[in-house]
């Protein structure tokens, strides 16, 4: 049988009254709350006083926040990106006949084909000038997939053109394909995107000149646009004027406004 009066079970010498107990608990909760509040305030001050990120590529965030964002981005990229993982495609008959038309920064109206050449800036400093006719002699690739805009709409659409990979091989841009990024800009430089090379070289990425059965019209990036199914609409630059290659992030129109630079799906 248990001895109720053993040392262990002995009643405390000065048992606390209920009131004292409550007081003590209140004191502890306030102390804990106070410590959290001080910590939170300290953290906020630290963040507030920390330097802003280098202006340019992305909208100004505090450096530590941007570091955290970049880490998260890398984590998800590694987790979800796989060049053998293909975006879902649909039978061509499911493609919309009337394709939704969104913003046209840098791609308004029509570009007379005789004034347009694709400028490809090689890392040697040389610039290739490529006509649409020349691009159209390369193997033609088509894709029917669900185009997604960050604004919340999506549409199954059909596009044709040259796969970016085939384009790189044909024009002997091997050294360029080993760089970290491709940058693309409209001829007037009003709209521009930066694309990480693995996404650019993804087998479904196209330099597209055709939508459904016709060459692109002025609404959709005539004469040549990027169709990059692994990314949101914002990265699908209409009316490509120049392509550059670099190991640092090329400037990106929407990233400068605070959108995710990677904008992957
Ligand atoms: N030059 C240029 N390209 C652009 C844009 C733009 O404003 N200018 N908008 C982007 C966005 S946000 C989307 S959703 C798609 C829309 O393409 P669409 O008009 O062919 O549907 O183009 C992308 N490419
Ligand atoms: Mo969009």
PDB file of C-alpha atoms and ligand atoms in Angstrom:
ATOM      1  CA  UNK A   1       0.000   0.000   0.000  1.00  0.00           C
ATOM      2  CA  UNK A   2       1.164   3.485  -0.824  1.00  0.00           C
ATOM      3  CA  UNK A   3       2.352   5.601   2.007  1.00  0.00           C
ATOM      4  CA  UNK A   4       0.506   8.878   1.555  1.00  0.00           C
ATOM      5  CA  UNK A   5       2.880  10.617   3.858  1.00  0.00           C
ATOM      6  CA  UNK A   6       6.085   9.636   2.130  1.00  0.00           C
ATOM      7  CA  UNK A   7       8.446  12.548   1.373  1.00  0.00           C
ATOM      8  CA  UNK A   8       7.387  12.692  -2.257  1.00  0.00           C
ATOM      9  CA  UNK A   9       3.742  13.228  -1.612  1.00  0.00           C
ATOM     10  CA  UNK A  10       4.167  15.596   1.264  1.00  0.00           C
ATOM     11  CA  UNK A  11       1.993  18.654   0.973  1.00  0.00           C
ATOM     12  CA  UNK A  12       3.997  21.864   0.239  1.00  0.00           C
ATOM     13  CA  UNK A  13       4.972  23.853   3.300  1.00  0.00           C
ATOM     14  CA  UNK A  14       3.169  27.013   2.315  1.00  0.00           C
ATOM     15  CA  UNK A  15       0.444  26.064  -0.132  1.00  0.00           C
ATOM     16  CA  UNK A  16      -0.411  28.961  -2.451  1.00  0.00           C
ATOM     17  CA  UNK A  17      -3.862  30.392  -2.172  1.00  0.00           C
ATOM     18  CA  UNK A  18      -6.009  30.386  -5.318  1.00  0.00           C
ATOM     19  CA  UNK A  19      -5.455  34.100  -5.653  1.00  0.00           C
ATOM     20  CA  UNK A  20      -1.685  33.773  -5.438  1.00  0.00           C
ATOM     21  CA  UNK A  21      -1.807  31.018  -8.047  1.00  0.00           C
ATOM     22  CA  UNK A  22      -3.735  33.226 -10.408  1.00  0.00           C
ATOM     23  CA  UNK A  23      -1.349  36.095  -9.834  1.00  0.00           C
ATOM     24  CA  UNK A  24       1.608  33.884 -10.514  1.00  0.00           C
ATOM     25  CA  UNK A  25       0.057  32.558 -13.725  1.00  0.00           C
ATOM     26  CA  UNK A  26      -0.769  36.024 -14.899  1.00  0.00           C
ATOM     27  CA  UNK A  27       2.775  37.104 -14.231  1.00  0.00           C
ATOM     28  CA  UNK A  28       4.164  34.186 -16.241  1.00  0.00           C
ATOM     29  CA  UNK A  29       1.844  34.796 -19.180  1.00  0.00           C
ATOM     30  CA  UNK A  30       2.750  38.472 -19.239  1.00  0.00           C
ATOM     31  CA  UNK A  31       6.430  37.689 -19.091  1.00  0.00           C
ATOM     32  CA  UNK A  32       6.102  35.220 -21.969  1.00  0.00           C
ATOM     33  CA  UNK A  33       3.967  37.623 -23.965  1.00  0.00           C
ATOM     34  CA  UNK A  34       6.455  40.390 -23.262  1.00  0.00           C
ATOM     35  CA  UNK A  35       9.359  38.262 -24.450  1.00  0.00           C
ATOM     36  CA  UNK A  36       7.513  37.394 -27.681  1.00  0.00           C
ATOM     37  CA  UNK A  37       6.558  41.005 -28.260  1.00  0.00           C
ATOM     38  CA  UNK A  38      10.120  42.180 -27.700  1.00  0.00           C
ATOM     39  CA  UNK A  39      11.351  39.467 -30.050  1.00  0.00           C
ATOM     40  CA  UNK A  40       8.812  40.368 -32.708  1.00  0.00           C
ATOM     41  CA  UNK A  41       9.566  44.070 -32.366  1.00  0.00           C
ATOM     42  CA  UNK A  42      13.313  43.395 -32.481  1.00  0.00           C
ATOM     43  CA  UNK A  43      12.840  41.227 -35.570  1.00  0.00           C
ATOM     44  CA  UNK A  44      10.762  43.890 -37.236  1.00  0.00           C
ATOM     45  CA  UNK A  45      13.330  46.610 -36.411  1.00  0.00           C
ATOM     46  CA  UNK A  46      16.063  44.379 -37.765  1.00  0.00           C
ATOM     47  CA  UNK A  47      14.139  43.821 -40.997  1.00  0.00           C
ATOM     48  CA  UNK A  48      13.123  47.484 -41.193  1.00  0.00           C
ATOM     49  CA  UNK A  49      16.700  48.680 -40.769  1.00  0.00           C
ATOM     50  CA  UNK A  50      18.191  46.018 -43.031  1.00  0.00           C
ATOM     51  CA  UNK A  51      19.289  47.303 -46.428  1.00  0.00           C
ATOM     52  CA  UNK A  52      16.982  47.131 -49.438  1.00  0.00           C
ATOM     53  CA  UNK A  53      17.945  44.744 -52.210  1.00  0.00           C
ATOM     54  CA  UNK A  54      19.942  46.020 -55.156  1.00  0.00           C
ATOM     55  CA  UNK A  55      17.459  47.893 -57.310  1.00  0.00           C
ATOM     56  CA  UNK A  56      16.752  46.711 -60.836  1.00  0.00           C
ATOM     57  CA  UNK A  57      15.700  43.154 -61.374  1.00  0.00           C
ATOM     58  CA  UNK A  58      12.979  42.829 -58.739  1.00  0.00           C
ATOM     59  CA  UNK A  59      10.759  45.267 -56.890  1.00  0.00           C
ATOM     60  CA  UNK A  60      12.483  46.658 -53.772  1.00  0.00           C
ATOM     61  CA  UNK A  61      12.184  44.200 -50.896  1.00  0.00           C
ATOM     62  CA  UNK A  62      14.355  44.064 -47.793  1.00  0.00           C
ATOM     63  CA  UNK A  63      17.426  41.992 -48.448  1.00  0.00           C
ATOM     64  CA  UNK A  64      16.677  39.263 -45.876  1.00  0.00           C
ATOM     65  CA  UNK A  65      13.134  38.891 -47.250  1.00  0.00           C
ATOM     66  CA  UNK A  66      14.405  38.602 -50.798  1.00  0.00           C
ATOM     67  CA  UNK A  67      16.963  36.053 -49.644  1.00  0.00           C
ATOM     68  CA  UNK A  68      14.173  34.002 -48.099  1.00  0.00           C
ATOM     69  CA  UNK A  69      12.059  34.360 -51.260  1.00  0.00           C
ATOM     70  CA  UNK A  70      14.952  33.260 -53.437  1.00  0.00           C
ATOM     71  CA  UNK A  71      15.602  30.255 -51.206  1.00  0.00           C
ATOM     72  CA  UNK A  72      11.946  29.235 -51.422  1.00  0.00           C
ATOM     73  CA  UNK A  73      12.009  29.681 -55.166  1.00  0.00           C
ATOM     74  CA  UNK A  74      15.087  27.489 -55.542  1.00  0.00           C
ATOM     75  CA  UNK A  75      13.577  24.874 -53.274  1.00  0.00           C
ATOM     76  CA  UNK A  76      10.403  24.639 -55.349  1.00  0.00           C
ATOM     77  CA  UNK A  77      12.311  24.770 -58.612  1.00  0.00           C
ATOM     78  CA  UNK A  78      14.388  21.794 -57.562  1.00  0.00           C
ATOM     79  CA  UNK A  79      11.343  20.043 -56.237  1.00  0.00           C
ATOM     80  CA  UNK A  80       9.041  20.546 -59.192  1.00  0.00           C
ATOM     81  CA  UNK A  81      11.127  21.300 -62.262  1.00  0.00           C
ATOM     82  CA  UNK A  82      12.181  18.422 -64.395  1.00  0.00           C
ATOM     83  CA  UNK A  83      12.898  18.840 -68.067  1.00  0.00           C
ATOM     84  CA  UNK A  84      11.365  15.445 -68.765  1.00  0.00           C
ATOM     85  CA  UNK A  85       8.169  16.435 -67.065  1.00  0.00           C
ATOM     86  CA  UNK A  86       5.876  17.636 -69.816  1.00  0.00           C
ATOM     87  CA  UNK A  87       3.015  20.069 -69.410  1.00  0.00           C
ATOM     88  CA  UNK A  88      -0.350  18.418 -70.132  1.00  0.00           C
ATOM     89  CA  UNK A  89      -1.407  18.676 -73.763  1.00  0.00           C
ATOM     90  CA  UNK A  90      -4.858  18.369 -75.354  1.00  0.00           C
ATOM     91  CA  UNK A  91      -6.262  17.199 -78.670  1.00  0.00           C
ATOM     92  CA  UNK A  92      -5.983  20.045 -81.144  1.00  0.00           C
ATOM     93  CA  UNK A  93      -9.766  20.046 -81.597  1.00  0.00           C
ATOM     94  CA  UNK A  94     -10.077  21.338 -78.021  1.00  0.00           C
ATOM     95  CA  UNK A  95      -8.166  24.536 -78.774  1.00  0.00           C
ATOM     96  CA  UNK A  96     -10.184  27.757 -78.601  1.00  0.00           C
ATOM     97  CA  UNK A  97     -10.952  29.304 -81.996  1.00  0.00           C
ATOM     98  CA  UNK A  98     -11.096  32.817 -80.580  1.00  0.00           C
ATOM     99  CA  UNK A  99      -8.031  33.312 -78.438  1.00  0.00           C
ATOM    100  CA  UNK A 100      -8.258  35.734 -75.578  1.00  0.00           C
ATOM    101  CA  UNK A 101      -6.236  38.870 -76.068  1.00  0.00           C
ATOM    102  CA  UNK A 102      -4.464  40.442 -73.112  1.00  0.00           C
ATOM    103  CA  UNK A 103      -2.112  43.407 -72.715  1.00  0.00           C
ATOM    104  CA  UNK A 104       0.134  44.586 -75.566  1.00  0.00           C
ATOM    105  CA  UNK A 105       3.014  46.475 -74.003  1.00  0.00           C
ATOM    106  CA  UNK A 106       5.650  46.722 -76.728  1.00  0.00           C
ATOM    107  CA  UNK A 107       3.581  44.652 -79.161  1.00  0.00           C
ATOM    108  CA  UNK A 108       0.798  46.980 -80.265  1.00  0.00           C
ATOM    109  CA  UNK A 109      -0.453  47.057 -83.836  1.00  0.00           C
ATOM    110  CA  UNK A 110       1.338  45.309 -86.659  1.00  0.00           C
ATOM    111  CA  UNK A 111       5.064  45.077 -87.347  1.00  0.00           C
ATOM    112  CA  UNK A 112       5.717  45.188 -91.112  1.00  0.00           C
ATOM    113  CA  UNK A 113       7.683  41.960 -91.707  1.00  0.00           C
ATOM    114  CA  UNK A 114      10.225  43.792 -93.857  1.00  0.00           C
ATOM    115  CA  UNK A 115      11.212  45.851 -90.800  1.00  0.00           C
ATOM    116  CA  UNK A 116      11.557  42.908 -88.495  1.00  0.00           C
ATOM    117  CA  UNK A 117      14.493  40.596 -87.892  1.00  0.00           C
ATOM    118  CA  UNK A 118      15.156  38.546 -84.806  1.00  0.00           C
ATOM    119  CA  UNK A 119      18.369  39.860 -83.239  1.00  0.00           C
ATOM    120  CA  UNK A 120      20.305  37.210 -81.368  1.00  0.00           C
ATOM    121  CA  UNK A 121      23.201  38.578 -79.345  1.00  0.00           C
ATOM    122  CA  UNK A 122      25.839  35.889 -79.061  1.00  0.00           C
ATOM    123  CA  UNK A 123      28.263  35.897 -76.150  1.00  0.00           C
ATOM    124  CA  UNK A 124      31.110  36.488 -78.598  1.00  0.00           C
ATOM    125  CA  UNK A 125      29.566  39.916 -79.236  1.00  0.00           C
ATOM    126  CA  UNK A 126      28.348  38.948 -82.706  1.00  0.00           C
ATOM    127  CA  UNK A 127      24.645  39.554 -83.477  1.00  0.00           C
ATOM    128  CA  UNK A 128      22.681  37.172 -85.685  1.00  0.00           C
ATOM    129  CA  UNK A 129      19.849  38.713 -87.700  1.00  0.00           C
ATOM    130  CA  UNK A 130      17.263  36.111 -88.534  1.00  0.00           C
ATOM    131  CA  UNK A 131      14.225  36.549 -90.775  1.00  0.00           C
ATOM    132  CA  UNK A 132      10.860  34.903 -90.262  1.00  0.00           C
ATOM    133  CA  UNK A 133      11.271  33.009 -93.550  1.00  0.00           C
ATOM    134  CA  UNK A 134      14.482  31.513 -92.265  1.00  0.00           C
ATOM    135  CA  UNK A 135      12.853  30.444 -88.985  1.00  0.00           C
ATOM    136  CA  UNK A 136      10.026  28.871 -90.959  1.00  0.00           C
ATOM    137  CA  UNK A 137      12.441  26.567 -92.771  1.00  0.00           C
ATOM    138  CA  UNK A 138      13.350  24.923 -89.430  1.00  0.00           C
ATOM    139  CA  UNK A 139      11.393  21.877 -88.205  1.00  0.00           C
ATOM    140  CA  UNK A 140       7.919  22.976 -87.144  1.00  0.00           C
ATOM    141  CA  UNK A 141       6.564  22.012 -83.728  1.00  0.00           C
ATOM    142  CA  UNK A 142       3.017  22.490 -82.474  1.00  0.00           C
ATOM    143  CA  UNK A 143       1.429  22.335 -79.052  1.00  0.00           C
ATOM    144  CA  UNK A 144      -2.119  22.495 -77.686  1.00  0.00           C
ATOM    145  CA  UNK A 145      -2.096  23.281 -73.975  1.00  0.00           C
ATOM    146  CA  UNK A 146      -3.787  25.305 -71.273  1.00  0.00           C
ATOM    147  CA  UNK A 147      -2.334  28.825 -71.335  1.00  0.00           C
ATOM    148  CA  UNK A 148      -2.542  30.404 -67.873  1.00  0.00           C
ATOM    149  CA  UNK A 149      -2.480  34.073 -66.943  1.00  0.00           C
ATOM    150  CA  UNK A 150      -1.679  35.151 -63.368  1.00  0.00           C
ATOM    151  CA  UNK A 151      -4.783  37.326 -63.467  1.00  0.00           C
ATOM    152  CA  UNK A 152      -6.804  34.162 -63.105  1.00  0.00           C
ATOM    153  CA  UNK A 153      -7.899  33.062 -66.561  1.00  0.00           C
ATOM    154  CA  UNK A 154      -6.718  30.159 -68.652  1.00  0.00           C
ATOM    155  CA  UNK A 155      -7.522  28.890 -72.106  1.00  0.00           C
ATOM    156  CA  UNK A 156      -6.637  25.844 -74.150  1.00  0.00           C
ATOM    157  CA  UNK A 157      -4.877  27.159 -77.244  1.00  0.00           C
ATOM    158  CA  UNK A 158      -2.837  25.863 -80.156  1.00  0.00           C
ATOM    159  CA  UNK A 159       0.512  27.314 -81.250  1.00  0.00           C
ATOM    160  CA  UNK A 160       3.142  26.408 -83.828  1.00  0.00           C
ATOM    161  CA  UNK A 161       6.705  27.429 -84.393  1.00  0.00           C
ATOM    162  CA  UNK A 162      10.288  26.326 -83.811  1.00  0.00           C
ATOM    163  CA  UNK A 163      11.188  24.635 -80.563  1.00  0.00           C
ATOM    164  CA  UNK A 164      13.679  26.821 -78.716  1.00  0.00           C
ATOM    165  CA  UNK A 165      15.991  23.827 -78.418  1.00  0.00           C
ATOM    166  CA  UNK A 166      15.989  23.210 -82.175  1.00  0.00           C
ATOM    167  CA  UNK A 167      16.565  26.912 -82.711  1.00  0.00           C
ATOM    168  CA  UNK A 168      19.616  26.877 -80.410  1.00  0.00           C
ATOM    169  CA  UNK A 169      21.055  23.828 -82.152  1.00  0.00           C
ATOM    170  CA  UNK A 170      20.405  25.119 -85.662  1.00  0.00           C
ATOM    171  CA  UNK A 171      22.126  28.442 -85.009  1.00  0.00           C
ATOM    172  CA  UNK A 172      24.992  26.765 -83.151  1.00  0.00           C
ATOM    173  CA  UNK A 173      24.246  28.531 -79.890  1.00  0.00           C
ATOM    174  CA  UNK A 174      25.761  25.791 -77.795  1.00  0.00           C
ATOM    175  CA  UNK A 175      27.880  28.014 -75.549  1.00  0.00           C
ATOM    176  CA  UNK A 176      24.853  30.286 -75.105  1.00  0.00           C
ATOM    177  CA  UNK A 177      22.690  27.339 -74.028  1.00  0.00           C
ATOM    178  CA  UNK A 178      25.120  26.786 -71.156  1.00  0.00           C
ATOM    179  CA  UNK A 179      24.456  30.239 -69.738  1.00  0.00           C
ATOM    180  CA  UNK A 180      21.995  30.568 -66.839  1.00  0.00           C
ATOM    181  CA  UNK A 181      19.451  32.854 -68.490  1.00  0.00           C
ATOM    182  CA  UNK A 182      17.976  33.982 -71.772  1.00  0.00           C
ATOM    183  CA  UNK A 183      16.616  37.527 -71.918  1.00  0.00           C
ATOM    184  CA  UNK A 184      13.990  38.542 -74.481  1.00  0.00           C
ATOM    185  CA  UNK A 185      12.755  42.022 -75.314  1.00  0.00           C
ATOM    186  CA  UNK A 186      10.277  43.577 -77.721  1.00  0.00           C
ATOM    187  CA  UNK A 187      11.824  45.576 -80.609  1.00  0.00           C
ATOM    188  CA  UNK A 188      10.973  48.854 -78.790  1.00  0.00           C
ATOM    189  CA  UNK A 189      12.289  47.414 -75.459  1.00  0.00           C
ATOM    190  CA  UNK A 190       9.034  48.275 -73.658  1.00  0.00           C
ATOM    191  CA  UNK A 191       8.364  44.702 -72.523  1.00  0.00           C
ATOM    192  CA  UNK A 192      11.068  42.277 -71.497  1.00  0.00           C
ATOM    193  CA  UNK A 193      11.425  38.956 -69.730  1.00  0.00           C
ATOM    194  CA  UNK A 194      14.186  36.862 -68.217  1.00  0.00           C
ATOM    195  CA  UNK A 195      13.925  33.094 -68.524  1.00  0.00           C
ATOM    196  CA  UNK A 196      16.074  30.570 -66.671  1.00  0.00           C
ATOM    197  CA  UNK A 197      17.824  28.365 -69.215  1.00  0.00           C
ATOM    198  CA  UNK A 198      16.328  25.030 -68.084  1.00  0.00           C
ATOM    199  CA  UNK A 199      12.840  26.448 -68.743  1.00  0.00           C
ATOM    200  CA  UNK A 200      13.880  27.976 -72.081  1.00  0.00           C
ATOM    201  CA  UNK A 201      15.397  24.636 -73.139  1.00  0.00           C
ATOM    202  CA  UNK A 202      12.375  22.674 -71.936  1.00  0.00           C
ATOM    203  CA  UNK A 203      11.176  20.532 -74.876  1.00  0.00           C
ATOM    204  CA  UNK A 204       7.806  22.328 -75.064  1.00  0.00           C
ATOM    205  CA  UNK A 205       9.173  25.878 -75.289  1.00  0.00           C
ATOM    206  CA  UNK A 206       8.502  27.450 -78.708  1.00  0.00           C
ATOM    207  CA  UNK A 207       9.407  30.499 -80.705  1.00  0.00           C
ATOM    208  CA  UNK A 208       5.906  30.610 -82.145  1.00  0.00           C
ATOM    209  CA  UNK A 209       4.818  32.305 -85.390  1.00  0.00           C
ATOM    210  CA  UNK A 210       1.452  30.613 -85.778  1.00  0.00           C
ATOM    211  CA  UNK A 211      -1.768  30.339 -83.754  1.00  0.00           C
ATOM    212  CA  UNK A 212      -4.310  27.746 -84.904  1.00  0.00           C
ATOM    213  CA  UNK A 213      -4.153  27.793 -88.753  1.00  0.00           C
ATOM    214  CA  UNK A 214      -2.799  31.282 -89.297  1.00  0.00           C
ATOM    215  CA  UNK A 215       0.337  33.278 -88.775  1.00  0.00           C
ATOM    216  CA  UNK A 216       0.185  35.338 -85.576  1.00  0.00           C
ATOM    217  CA  UNK A 217      -1.806  38.535 -85.860  1.00  0.00           C
ATOM    218  CA  UNK A 218      -1.083  41.870 -84.184  1.00  0.00           C
ATOM    219  CA  UNK A 219      -2.995  40.904 -81.036  1.00  0.00           C
ATOM    220  CA  UNK A 220      -0.915  37.870 -80.301  1.00  0.00           C
ATOM    221  CA  UNK A 221       2.655  38.940 -80.884  1.00  0.00           C
ATOM    222  CA  UNK A 222       3.084  38.982 -84.657  1.00  0.00           C
ATOM    223  CA  UNK A 223       5.515  38.022 -86.112  1.00  0.00           C
ATOM    224  CA  UNK A 224       7.178  35.906 -83.377  1.00  0.00           C
ATOM    225  CA  UNK A 225       6.370  35.269 -79.724  1.00  0.00           C
ATOM    226  CA  UNK A 226       7.516  33.079 -76.921  1.00  0.00           C
ATOM    227  CA  UNK A 227       5.280  30.168 -75.938  1.00  0.00           C
ATOM    228  CA  UNK A 228       6.634  28.703 -72.747  1.00  0.00           C
ATOM    229  CA  UNK A 229       4.089  26.286 -71.250  1.00  0.00           C
ATOM    230  CA  UNK A 230       6.063  25.808 -67.999  1.00  0.00           C
ATOM    231  CA  UNK A 231       5.462  29.486 -67.154  1.00  0.00           C
ATOM    232  CA  UNK A 232       2.580  31.851 -66.556  1.00  0.00           C
ATOM    233  CA  UNK A 233       1.392  34.134 -69.372  1.00  0.00           C
ATOM    234  CA  UNK A 234       3.506  37.094 -68.219  1.00  0.00           C
ATOM    235  CA  UNK A 235       6.661  35.309 -69.401  1.00  0.00           C
ATOM    236  CA  UNK A 236       5.215  34.509 -72.861  1.00  0.00           C
ATOM    237  CA  UNK A 237       6.627  37.624 -74.490  1.00  0.00           C
ATOM    238  CA  UNK A 238       4.813  38.777 -77.622  1.00  0.00           C
ATOM    239  CA  UNK A 239       6.806  40.202 -80.544  1.00  0.00           C
ATOM    240  CA  UNK A 240      10.338  39.124 -79.726  1.00  0.00           C
ATOM    241  CA  UNK A 241      12.878  41.642 -80.999  1.00  0.00           C
ATOM    242  CA  UNK A 242      16.088  40.518 -79.326  1.00  0.00           C
ATOM    243  CA  UNK A 243      17.401  37.508 -77.454  1.00  0.00           C
ATOM    244  CA  UNK A 244      20.415  37.779 -75.131  1.00  0.00           C
ATOM    245  CA  UNK A 245      22.213  35.300 -72.885  1.00  0.00           C
ATOM    246  CA  UNK A 246      23.731  35.848 -69.452  1.00  0.00           C
ATOM    247  CA  UNK A 247      24.597  34.285 -66.143  1.00  0.00           C
ATOM    248  CA  UNK A 248      22.872  37.012 -64.170  1.00  0.00           C
ATOM    249  CA  UNK A 249      19.147  37.654 -64.284  1.00  0.00           C
ATOM    250  CA  UNK A 250      18.081  39.708 -67.296  1.00  0.00           C
ATOM    251  CA  UNK A 251      15.651  42.515 -66.507  1.00  0.00           C
ATOM    252  CA  UNK A 252      12.038  41.433 -66.316  1.00  0.00           C
ATOM    253  CA  UNK A 253       9.045  43.737 -66.683  1.00  0.00           C
ATOM    254  CA  UNK A 254       6.717  42.131 -64.130  1.00  0.00           C
ATOM    255  CA  UNK A 255       9.434  41.100 -61.685  1.00  0.00           C
ATOM    256  CA  UNK A 256      10.261  44.819 -61.467  1.00  0.00           C
ATOM    257  CA  UNK A 257       6.648  45.337 -60.389  1.00  0.00           C
ATOM    258  CA  UNK A 258       6.989  42.740 -57.642  1.00  0.00           C
ATOM    259  CA  UNK A 259       5.799  39.585 -59.386  1.00  0.00           C
ATOM    260  CA  UNK A 260       7.689  36.335 -58.929  1.00  0.00           C
ATOM    261  CA  UNK A 261      10.720  36.322 -61.229  1.00  0.00           C
ATOM    262  CA  UNK A 262      10.495  32.608 -61.902  1.00  0.00           C
ATOM    263  CA  UNK A 263       6.696  32.555 -62.456  1.00  0.00           C
ATOM    264  CA  UNK A 264       6.758  28.821 -63.073  1.00  0.00           C
ATOM    265  CA  UNK A 265       3.729  26.539 -63.100  1.00  0.00           C
TER     266      UNK A 265
HETATM  267  N1  LIG B   1       4.997  42.261 -75.548  1.00  0.00           N
HETATM  268  C1  LIG B   1       4.136  41.820 -74.619  1.00  0.00           C
HETATM  269  N2  LIG B   1       4.053  40.511 -74.380  1.00  0.00           N
HETATM  270  C2  LIG B   1       3.170  40.044 -73.448  1.00  0.00           C
HETATM  271  C3  LIG B   1       2.357  40.927 -72.695  1.00  0.00           C
HETATM  272  C4  LIG B   1       2.484  42.317 -72.979  1.00  0.00           C
HETATM  273  O1  LIG B   1       1.818  43.175 -72.379  1.00  0.00           O
HETATM  274  N3  LIG B   1       3.361  42.721 -73.947  1.00  0.00           N
HETATM  275  N4  LIG B   1       1.491  40.441 -71.750  1.00  0.00           N
HETATM  276  C5  LIG B   1       1.732  39.084 -71.250  1.00  0.00           C
HETATM  277  C6  LIG B   1       0.605  38.533 -70.528  1.00  0.00           C
HETATM  278  S1  LIG B   1       0.347  39.093 -68.957  1.00  0.00           S
HETATM  279  C7  LIG B   1      -0.176  37.520 -71.038  1.00  0.00           C
HETATM  280  S2  LIG B   1      -1.362  36.761 -70.112  1.00  0.00           S
HETATM  281  C8  LIG B   1      -0.004  37.073 -72.425  1.00  0.00           C
HETATM  282  C9  LIG B   1      -1.328  37.202 -73.178  1.00  0.00           C
HETATM  283  O2  LIG B   1      -1.192  36.748 -74.482  1.00  0.00           O
HETATM  284  P1  LIG B   1      -2.403  36.885 -75.489  1.00  0.00           P
HETATM  285  O3  LIG B   1      -2.778  38.342 -75.588  1.00  0.00           O
HETATM  286  O4  LIG B   1      -1.944  36.294 -76.765  1.00  0.00           O
HETATM  287  O5  LIG B   1      -3.550  36.096 -74.863  1.00  0.00           O
HETATM  288  O6  LIG B   1       0.999  37.801 -73.118  1.00  0.00           O
HETATM  289  C10 LIG B   1       2.128  38.123 -72.354  1.00  0.00           C
HETATM  290  N5  LIG B   1       3.095  38.719 -73.241  1.00  0.00           N
HETATM  291 MO1  LIG B   2      -1.168  37.620 -68.031  1.00  0.00          MO
END
